[in-house]
Amino acid sequence: MFTTGQWTFAAIFFVCFVIAVYFAYGKDKALHQKVYKGSYKILIAFLLFIALLFVIKVTMKH
């Protein structure tokens, strides 16, 4: 499906992207902790909602 060159490019791109994001957002870490305090609760609620939808889908299928 994918050639070795494509897999190599994807891996190098991913590593470079993660490094770039780390440096770009690492500088603003203190500001993010101040401004977005408590936002993890919204993330947990969203993940629970997605899990609930998945459970409903599985139970309705049978």
JSON list of C-alpha atoms in Angstrom, two decimals:
[
{"chain": "A", "resi": 1, "resn": "MET", "atom": "CA", "xyz": [0.00, 0.00, 0.00]},
{"chain": "A", "resi": 2, "resn": "PHE", "atom": "CA", "xyz": [2.76, 2.46, 0.97]},
{"chain": "A", "resi": 3, "resn": "THR", "atom": "CA", "xyz": [6.34, 2.37, -0.18]},
{"chain": "A", "resi": 4, "resn": "THR", "atom": "CA", "xyz": [9.30, 2.42, 2.17]},
{"chain": "A", "resi": 5, "resn": "GLY", "atom": "CA", "xyz": [10.07, 5.99, 1.13]},
{"chain": "A", "resi": 6, "resn": "GLN", "atom": "CA", "xyz": [6.56, 7.13, 2.03]},
{"chain": "A", "resi": 7, "resn": "TRP", "atom": "CA", "xyz": [6.78, 5.51, 5.47]},
{"chain": "A", "resi": 8, "resn": "THR", "atom": "CA", "xyz": [10.18, 7.12, 6.03]},
{"chain": "A", "resi": 9, "resn": "PHE", "atom": "CA", "xyz": [8.87, 10.54, 5.00]},
{"chain": "A", "resi": 10, "resn": "ALA", "atom": "CA", "xyz": [5.83, 10.14, 7.28]},
{"chain": "A", "resi": 11, "resn": "ALA", "atom": "CA", "xyz": [8.02, 9.20, 10.26]},
{"chain": "A", "resi": 12, "resn": "ILE", "atom": "CA", "xyz": [10.45, 12.09, 9.72]},
{"chain": "A", "resi": 13, "resn": "PHE", "atom": "CA", "xyz": [7.57, 14.53, 9.19]},
{"chain": "A", "resi": 14, "resn": "PHE", "atom": "CA", "xyz": [5.84, 13.36, 12.37]},
{"chain": "A", "resi": 15, "resn": "VAL", "atom": "CA", "xyz": [8.99, 13.73, 14.47]},
{"chain": "A", "resi": 16, "resn": "CYS", "atom": "CA", "xyz": [9.71, 17.20, 13.08]},
{"chain": "A", "resi": 17, "resn": "PHE", "atom": "CA", "xyz": [6.08, 18.26, 13.59]},
{"chain": "A", "resi": 18, "resn": "VAL", "atom": "CA", "xyz": [6.09, 17.14, 17.23]},
{"chain": "A", "resi": 19, "resn": "ILE", "atom": "CA", "xyz": [9.35, 18.99, 17.87]},
{"chain": "A", "resi": 20, "resn": "ALA", "atom": "CA", "xyz": [7.99, 22.15, 16.24]},
{"chain": "A", "resi": 21, "resn": "VAL", "atom": "CA", "xyz": [4.77, 22.03, 18.28]},
{"chain": "A", "resi": 22, "resn": "TYR", "atom": "CA", "xyz": [6.74, 21.42, 21.48]},
{"chain": "A", "resi": 23, "resn": "PHE", "atom": "CA", "xyz": [8.89, 24.51, 20.93]},
{"chain": "A", "resi": 24, "resn": "ALA", "atom": "CA", "xyz": [6.00, 26.67, 19.71]},
{"chain": "A", "resi": 25, "resn": "TYR", "atom": "CA", "xyz": [3.71, 25.97, 22.66]},
{"chain": "A", "resi": 26, "resn": "GLY", "atom": "CA", "xyz": [6.40, 25.36, 25.28]},
{"chain": "A", "resi": 27, "resn": "LYS", "atom": "CA", "xyz": [7.04, 29.09, 25.61]},
{"chain": "A", "resi": 28, "resn": "ASP", "atom": "CA", "xyz": [3.39, 29.77, 26.48]},
{"chain": "A", "resi": 29, "resn": "LYS", "atom": "CA", "xyz": [3.02, 27.01, 29.08]},
{"chain": "A", "resi": 30, "resn": "ALA", "atom": "CA", "xyz": [2.64, 29.36, 32.05]},
{"chain": "A", "resi": 31, "resn": "LEU", "atom": "CA", "xyz": [0.09, 31.48, 30.21]},
{"chain": "A", "resi": 32, "resn": "HIS", "atom": "CA", "xyz": [-1.92, 28.42, 29.17]},
{"chain": "A", "resi": 33, "resn": "GLN", "atom": "CA", "xyz": [-2.04, 27.13, 32.74]},
{"chain": "A", "resi": 34, "resn": "LYS", "atom": "CA", "xyz": [-3.38, 30.49, 33.90]},
{"chain": "A", "resi": 35, "resn": "VAL", "atom": "CA", "xyz": [-5.92, 31.11, 31.13]},
{"chain": "A", "resi": 36, "resn": "TYR", "atom": "CA", "xyz": [-7.16, 27.56, 30.51]},
{"chain": "A", "resi": 37, "resn": "LYS", "atom": "CA", "xyz": [-7.32, 26.41, 34.12]},
{"chain": "A", "resi": 38, "resn": "GLY", "atom": "CA", "xyz": [-9.82, 23.57, 34.51]},
{"chain": "A", "resi": 39, "resn": "SER", "atom": "CA", "xyz": [-10.20, 22.88, 30.80]},
{"chain": "A", "resi": 40, "resn": "TYR", "atom": "CA", "xyz": [-9.30, 19.23, 31.38]},
{"chain": "A", "resi": 41, "resn": "LYS", "atom": "CA", "xyz": [-12.80, 18.75, 32.80]},
{"chain": "A", "resi": 42, "resn": "ILE", "atom": "CA", "xyz": [-14.30, 19.63, 29.42]},
{"chain": "A", "resi": 43, "resn": "LEU", "atom": "CA", "xyz": [-11.94, 17.18, 27.72]},
{"chain": "A", "resi": 44, "resn": "ILE", "atom": "CA", "xyz": [-12.94, 14.39, 30.12]},
{"chain": "A", "resi": 45, "resn": "ALA", "atom": "CA", "xyz": [-16.65, 15.16, 29.59]},
{"chain": "A", "resi": 46, "resn": "PHE", "atom": "CA", "xyz": [-16.17, 15.08, 25.81]},
{"chain": "A", "resi": 47, "resn": "LEU", "atom": "CA", "xyz": [-14.34, 11.74, 25.94]},
{"chain": "A", "resi": 48, "resn": "LEU", "atom": "CA", "xyz": [-17.03, 10.28, 28.18]},
{"chain": "A", "resi": 49, "resn": "PHE", "atom": "CA", "xyz": [-19.70, 11.47, 25.74]},
{"chain": "A", "resi": 50, "resn": "ILE", "atom": "CA", "xyz": [-17.90, 9.80, 22.83]},
{"chain": "A", "resi": 51, "resn": "ALA", "atom": "CA", "xyz": [-17.55, 6.60, 24.88]},
{"chain": "A", "resi": 52, "resn": "LEU", "atom": "CA", "xyz": [-21.28, 6.74, 25.68]},
{"chain": "A", "resi": 53, "resn": "LEU", "atom": "CA", "xyz": [-22.12, 7.07, 21.99]},
{"chain": "A", "resi": 54, "resn": "PHE", "atom": "CA", "xyz": [-19.90, 4.07, 21.24]},
{"chain": "A", "resi": 55, "resn": "VAL", "atom": "CA", "xyz": [-21.60, 1.99, 23.95]},
{"chain": "A", "resi": 56, "resn": "ILE", "atom": "CA", "xyz": [-25.04, 2.92, 22.61]},
{"chain": "A", "resi": 57, "resn": "LYS", "atom": "CA", "xyz": [-23.97, 1.98, 19.10]},
{"chain": "A", "resi": 58, "resn": "VAL", "atom": "CA", "xyz": [-22.65, -1.42, 20.21]},
{"chain": "A", "resi": 59, "resn": "THR", "atom": "CA", "xyz": [-25.71, -2.24, 22.32]},
{"chain": "A", "resi": 60, "resn": "MET", "atom": "CA", "xyz": [-28.17, -1.22, 19.59]},
{"chain": "A", "resi": 61, "resn": "LYS", "atom": "CA", "xyz": [-26.37, -3.32, 17.02]},
{"chain": "A", "resi": 62, "resn": "HIS", "atom": "CA", "xyz": [-27.13, -6.57, 18.87]}
]
